[in-house]
Short mmCIF file of C-alpha atoms in Angstrom, two decimals:
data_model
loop_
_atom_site.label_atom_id
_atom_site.label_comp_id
_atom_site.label_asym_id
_atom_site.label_seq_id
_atom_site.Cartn_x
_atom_site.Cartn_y
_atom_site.Cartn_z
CA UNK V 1 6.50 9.87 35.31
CA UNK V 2 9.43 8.54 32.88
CA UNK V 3 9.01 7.86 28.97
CA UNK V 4 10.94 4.96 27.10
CA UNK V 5 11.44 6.06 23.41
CA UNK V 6 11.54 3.27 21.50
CA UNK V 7 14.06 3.80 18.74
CA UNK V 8 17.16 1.12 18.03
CA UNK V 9 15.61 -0.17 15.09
CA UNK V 10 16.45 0.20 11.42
CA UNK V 11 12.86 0.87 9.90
CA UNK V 12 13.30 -1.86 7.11
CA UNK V 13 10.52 -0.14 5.16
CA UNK V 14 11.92 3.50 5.27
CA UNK V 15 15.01 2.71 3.33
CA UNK V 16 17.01 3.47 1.54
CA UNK V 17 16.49 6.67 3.74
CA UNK V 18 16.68 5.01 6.74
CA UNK V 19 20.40 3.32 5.87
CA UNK V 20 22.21 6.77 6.37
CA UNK V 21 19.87 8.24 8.71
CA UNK V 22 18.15 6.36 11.28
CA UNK V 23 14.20 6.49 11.11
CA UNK V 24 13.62 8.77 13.94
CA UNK V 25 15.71 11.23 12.92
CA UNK V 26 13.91 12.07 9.37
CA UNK V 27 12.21 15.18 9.49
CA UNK V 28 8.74 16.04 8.74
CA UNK V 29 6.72 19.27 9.41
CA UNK V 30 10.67 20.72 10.16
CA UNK V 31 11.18 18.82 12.90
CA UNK V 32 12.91 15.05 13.69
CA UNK V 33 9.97 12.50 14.26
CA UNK V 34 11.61 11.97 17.22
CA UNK V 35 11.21 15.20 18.47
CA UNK V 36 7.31 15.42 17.27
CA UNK V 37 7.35 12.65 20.27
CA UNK V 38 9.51 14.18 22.88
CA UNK V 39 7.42 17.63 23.09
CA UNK V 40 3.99 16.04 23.22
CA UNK V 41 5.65 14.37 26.67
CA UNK V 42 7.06 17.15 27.82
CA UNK V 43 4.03 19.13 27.19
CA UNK V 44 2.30 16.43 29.53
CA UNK V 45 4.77 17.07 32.08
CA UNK V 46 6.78 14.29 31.73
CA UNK V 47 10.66 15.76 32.33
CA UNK V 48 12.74 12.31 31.91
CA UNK V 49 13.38 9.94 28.88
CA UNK V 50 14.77 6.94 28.30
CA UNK V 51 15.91 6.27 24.79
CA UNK V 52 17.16 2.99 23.31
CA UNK V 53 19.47 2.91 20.77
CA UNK V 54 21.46 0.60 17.92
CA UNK V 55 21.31 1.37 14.42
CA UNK V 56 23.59 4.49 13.79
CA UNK V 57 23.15 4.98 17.66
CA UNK V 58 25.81 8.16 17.98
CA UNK V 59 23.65 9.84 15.38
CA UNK V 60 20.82 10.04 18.09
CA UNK V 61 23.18 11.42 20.96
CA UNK V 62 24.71 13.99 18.50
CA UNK V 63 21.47 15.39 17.55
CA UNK V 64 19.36 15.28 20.87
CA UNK V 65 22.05 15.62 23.33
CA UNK V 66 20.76 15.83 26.83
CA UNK V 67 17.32 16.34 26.12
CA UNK V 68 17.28 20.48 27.84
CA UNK V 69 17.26 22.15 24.21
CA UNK V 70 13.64 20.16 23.95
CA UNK V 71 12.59 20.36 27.94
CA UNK V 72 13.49 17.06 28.88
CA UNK V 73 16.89 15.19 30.41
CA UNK V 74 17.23 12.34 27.80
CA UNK V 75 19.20 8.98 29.11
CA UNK V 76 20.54 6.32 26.33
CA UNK V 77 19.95 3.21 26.85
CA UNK V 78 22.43 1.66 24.75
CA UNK V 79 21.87 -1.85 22.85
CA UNK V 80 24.85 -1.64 20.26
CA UNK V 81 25.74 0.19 17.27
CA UNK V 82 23.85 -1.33 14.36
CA UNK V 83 20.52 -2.88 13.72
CA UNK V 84 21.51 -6.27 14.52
CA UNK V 85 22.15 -5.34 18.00
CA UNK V 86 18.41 -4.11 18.29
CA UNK V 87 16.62 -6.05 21.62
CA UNK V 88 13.02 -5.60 20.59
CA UNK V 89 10.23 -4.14 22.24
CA UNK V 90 10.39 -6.31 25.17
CA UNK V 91 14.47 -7.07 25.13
CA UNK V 92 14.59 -3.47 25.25
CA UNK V 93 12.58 -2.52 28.16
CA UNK V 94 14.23 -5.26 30.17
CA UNK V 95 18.07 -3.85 29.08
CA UNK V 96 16.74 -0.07 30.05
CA UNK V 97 14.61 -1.08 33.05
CA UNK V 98 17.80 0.19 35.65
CA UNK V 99 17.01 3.55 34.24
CA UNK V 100 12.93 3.16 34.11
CA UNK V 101 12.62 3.13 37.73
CA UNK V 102 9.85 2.07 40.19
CA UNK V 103 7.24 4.06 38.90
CA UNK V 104 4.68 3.18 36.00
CA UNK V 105 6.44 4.32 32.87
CA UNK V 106 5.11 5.24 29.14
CA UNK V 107 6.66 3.00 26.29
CA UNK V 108 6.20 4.72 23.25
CA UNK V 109 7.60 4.22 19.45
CA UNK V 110 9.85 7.18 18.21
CA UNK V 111 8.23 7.03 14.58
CA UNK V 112 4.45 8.16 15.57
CA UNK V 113 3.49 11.40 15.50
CA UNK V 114 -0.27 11.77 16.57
CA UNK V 115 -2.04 14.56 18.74
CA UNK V 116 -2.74 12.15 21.67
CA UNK V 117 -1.92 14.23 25.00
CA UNK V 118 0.17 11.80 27.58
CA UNK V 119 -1.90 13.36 30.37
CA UNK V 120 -4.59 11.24 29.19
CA UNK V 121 -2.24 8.15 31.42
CA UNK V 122 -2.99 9.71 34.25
CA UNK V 123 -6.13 7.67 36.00
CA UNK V 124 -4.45 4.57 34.75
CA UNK V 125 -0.89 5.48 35.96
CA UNK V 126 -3.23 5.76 39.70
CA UNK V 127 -4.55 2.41 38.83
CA UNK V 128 -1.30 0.62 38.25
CA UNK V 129 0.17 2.60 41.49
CA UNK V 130 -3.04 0.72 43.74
CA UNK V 131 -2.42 -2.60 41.91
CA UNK V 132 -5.63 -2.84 40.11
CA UNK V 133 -3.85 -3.59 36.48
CA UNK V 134 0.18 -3.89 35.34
CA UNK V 135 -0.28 -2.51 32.14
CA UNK V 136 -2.61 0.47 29.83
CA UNK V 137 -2.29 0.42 26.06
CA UNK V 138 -3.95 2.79 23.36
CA UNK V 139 -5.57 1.73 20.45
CA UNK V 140 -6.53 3.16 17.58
CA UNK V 141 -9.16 3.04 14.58
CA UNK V 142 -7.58 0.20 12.31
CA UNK V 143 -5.98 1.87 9.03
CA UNK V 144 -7.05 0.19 5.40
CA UNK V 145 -3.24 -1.46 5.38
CA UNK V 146 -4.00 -3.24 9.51
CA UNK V 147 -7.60 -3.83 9.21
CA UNK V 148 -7.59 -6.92 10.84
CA UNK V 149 -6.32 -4.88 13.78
CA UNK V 150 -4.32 -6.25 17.12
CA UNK V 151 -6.87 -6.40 20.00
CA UNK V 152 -9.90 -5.97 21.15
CA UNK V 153 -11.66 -3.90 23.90
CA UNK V 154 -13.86 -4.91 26.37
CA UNK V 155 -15.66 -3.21 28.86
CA UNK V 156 -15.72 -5.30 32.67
CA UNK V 157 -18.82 -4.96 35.25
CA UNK V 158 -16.86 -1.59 37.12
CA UNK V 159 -17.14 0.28 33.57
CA UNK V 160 -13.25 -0.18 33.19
CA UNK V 161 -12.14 -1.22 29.37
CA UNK V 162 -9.89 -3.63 29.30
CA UNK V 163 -7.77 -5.24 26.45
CA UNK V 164 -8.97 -8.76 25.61
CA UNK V 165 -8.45 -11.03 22.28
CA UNK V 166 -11.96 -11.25 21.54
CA UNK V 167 -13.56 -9.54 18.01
CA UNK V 168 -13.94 -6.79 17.55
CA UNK V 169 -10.32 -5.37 16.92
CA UNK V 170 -8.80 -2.30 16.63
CA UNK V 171 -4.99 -1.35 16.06
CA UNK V 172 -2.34 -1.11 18.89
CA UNK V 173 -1.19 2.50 18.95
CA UNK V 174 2.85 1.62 19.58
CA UNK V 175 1.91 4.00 23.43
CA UNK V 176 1.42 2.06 26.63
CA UNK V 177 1.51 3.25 30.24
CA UNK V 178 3.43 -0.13 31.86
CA UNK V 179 4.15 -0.94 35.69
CA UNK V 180 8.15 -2.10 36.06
CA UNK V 181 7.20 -5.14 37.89
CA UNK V 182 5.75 -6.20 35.45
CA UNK V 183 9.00 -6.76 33.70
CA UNK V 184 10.58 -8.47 37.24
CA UNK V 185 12.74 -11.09 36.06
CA UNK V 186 11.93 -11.51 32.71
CA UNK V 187 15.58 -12.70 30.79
CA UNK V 188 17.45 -9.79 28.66
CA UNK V 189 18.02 -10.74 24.85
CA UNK V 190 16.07 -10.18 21.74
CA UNK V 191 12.50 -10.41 22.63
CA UNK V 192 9.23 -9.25 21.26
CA UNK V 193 6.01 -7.69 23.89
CA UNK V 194 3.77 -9.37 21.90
CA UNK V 195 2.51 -12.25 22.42
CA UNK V 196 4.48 -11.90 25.60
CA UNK V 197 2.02 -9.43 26.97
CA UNK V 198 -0.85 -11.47 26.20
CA UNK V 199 -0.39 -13.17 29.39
CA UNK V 200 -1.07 -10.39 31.24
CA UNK V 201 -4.16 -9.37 29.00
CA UNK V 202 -5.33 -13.26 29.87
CA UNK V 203 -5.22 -12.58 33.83
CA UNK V 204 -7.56 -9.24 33.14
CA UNK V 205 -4.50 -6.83 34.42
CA UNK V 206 -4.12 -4.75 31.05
CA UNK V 207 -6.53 -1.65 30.62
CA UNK V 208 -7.27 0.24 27.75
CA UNK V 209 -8.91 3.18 26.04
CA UNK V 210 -9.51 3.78 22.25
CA UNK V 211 -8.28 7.20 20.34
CA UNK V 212 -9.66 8.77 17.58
CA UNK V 213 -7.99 11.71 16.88
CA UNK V 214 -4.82 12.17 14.14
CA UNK V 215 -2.07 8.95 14.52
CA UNK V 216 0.68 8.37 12.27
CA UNK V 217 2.98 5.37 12.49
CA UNK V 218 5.85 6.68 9.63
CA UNK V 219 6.92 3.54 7.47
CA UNK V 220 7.79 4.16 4.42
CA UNK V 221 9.20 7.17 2.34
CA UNK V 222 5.89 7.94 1.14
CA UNK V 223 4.25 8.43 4.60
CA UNK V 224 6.69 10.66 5.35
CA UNK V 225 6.62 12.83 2.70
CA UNK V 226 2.56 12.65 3.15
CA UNK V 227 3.20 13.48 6.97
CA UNK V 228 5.09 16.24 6.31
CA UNK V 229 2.43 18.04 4.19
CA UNK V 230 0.44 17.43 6.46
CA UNK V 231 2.20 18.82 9.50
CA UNK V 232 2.94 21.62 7.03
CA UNK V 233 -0.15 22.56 7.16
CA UNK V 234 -1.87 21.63 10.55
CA UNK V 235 0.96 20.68 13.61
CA UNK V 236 -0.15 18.20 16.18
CA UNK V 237 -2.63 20.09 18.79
CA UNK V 238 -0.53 21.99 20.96
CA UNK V 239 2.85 21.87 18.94
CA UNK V 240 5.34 24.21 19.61
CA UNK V 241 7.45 25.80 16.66
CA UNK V 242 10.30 23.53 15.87
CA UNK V 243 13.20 23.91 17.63
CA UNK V 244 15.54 22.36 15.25
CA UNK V 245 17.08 24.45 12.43
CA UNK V 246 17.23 23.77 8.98
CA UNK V 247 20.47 23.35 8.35
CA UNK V 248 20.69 20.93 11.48
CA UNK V 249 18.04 18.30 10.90
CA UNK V 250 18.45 15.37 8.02
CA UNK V 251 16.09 15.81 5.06
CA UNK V 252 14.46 13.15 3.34
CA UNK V 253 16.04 12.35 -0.68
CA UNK V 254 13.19 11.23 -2.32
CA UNK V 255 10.55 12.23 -4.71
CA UNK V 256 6.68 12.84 -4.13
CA UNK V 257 4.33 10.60 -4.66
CA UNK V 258 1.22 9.56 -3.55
CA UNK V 259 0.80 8.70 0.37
CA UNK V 260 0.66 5.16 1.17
CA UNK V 261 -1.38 5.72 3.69
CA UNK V 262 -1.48 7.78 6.75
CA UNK V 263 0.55 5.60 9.13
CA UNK V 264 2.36 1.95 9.29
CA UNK V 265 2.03 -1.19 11.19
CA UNK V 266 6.06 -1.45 11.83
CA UNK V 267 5.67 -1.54 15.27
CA UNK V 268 1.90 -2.94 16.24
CA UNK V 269 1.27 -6.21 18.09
CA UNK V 270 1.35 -8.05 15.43
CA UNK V 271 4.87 -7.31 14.66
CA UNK V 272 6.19 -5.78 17.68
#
């Protein structure tokens, strides 16, 4: 199975960090966030990623390289080299799709950091593969900030949970397990997956499951500076220790101050 990191975008919220240093690449716990992401897949097995890139996109290339110094081969799929050029969620799976294959694939944001295990995708990755659903998202508990939430899950007469739109909600995790053909002819450009996914929710062909253990979604200085205590003190279940030196990874300029809260809604279906 192949990953797509999502990670062209500016992170409007993290600046001014995020002007010099693109979002994914700010460290917490000693490692890039990125990187937080790309061992919990390669932990799960997963041994190919795809990821996009715009805003200070050689940055990412220079620090990651091809992928083997973390377990993984990394491919770039390559939108431009500033945030303007930045497809979206869905303009970006579309541009990167050449490199995503025929197989179901996990979409995932590069600024959460969360101790979900990406073996978890497995049942539904089967599903997709006999053509009982085109799509599996994860959602989480909403946070204070999101507590209207994104979506709600349902469960159908065979006992599968499946994303719907009715009450109650809960928060879209920014990590979905997604079948290519789902994407079949869909036009390039700058394009959001939600509400464009909602069709697919509509026909009963998205599945779903809800996770309660630690999930941060990084948007603003102060998360990360919370994050980063926090890592300090407790890694995501099953980390590794970081791989990344500390002369070699960018550090964060600002001062403490009080979390925010422990995650953002940059990416969730509401904005995404």
């Amino acid at each position: 199975m192949k990953a797509m990191i999502l990670a062209a975008g500016r992170g409007e919220r993290m600046r001014p960090l995020s002007d010099a240093t693109p979002k994914p690449l700010l460290t917490a716990g000693g490692r890039r966030l990125i990187e937080w992401q790309i061992s919990a897949l390669a932990r799960a097995g997963v041994r190919e990623v795809v990821i996009n890139t715009a805003h200070l996109a050689s940055q990412f290339e220079a620090a990651l390289g091809d992928g083997s110094r973390l377990g993984v081969r990394i491919m770039w799929s390559r939108e431009g080299t500033q945030a303007a050029d930045a497809l979206e969620t869905l303009g970006g799976i579309v541009h990167a799709l050449s490199l995503l294959g025929d197989a179901p694939f996990i979409a995932v944001s590069a600024d959460i950091v969360c101790d979900y295990d990406y073996r978890r995708l497995t049942g539904a990755g089967a599903a997709i593969e006999r053509g009982e659903i085109d799509a599996h998202l994860v959602l989480v508990p909403n946070p204070p900030f999101h507590a209207r939430g994104d979506m709600g899950l349902q469960t159908d007469a065979p006992g599968r949970a499946r994303i719907s739109t009715e009450l109650p909600w809960l928060t879209y995790a920014n990590i979905a397990l997604l079948s290519p053909h789902l994407f079949a002819g869909e036009a390039g450009g700058k394009r959001k997956l939600f509400p464009w996914l909602y069709r697919a929710v509509e026909a009963g062909r998205v599945s779903g499951e809800r996770f309660d253990g630690r999930w941060y979604n990084i948007g603003t200085p102060a998360d990360l500076l919370a994050l980063d205590a926090e890592l300090a003190a407790r890694p995501p279940a099953g980390a590794q220790e970081s791989s990344v030196p500390p002369s070699s990874a960018p550090k964060s300029s600002v001062s403490r101050s009080p979390a925010s809260g422990s995650s953002a809604t940059d990416s969730s279906a509401s904005s995404t």
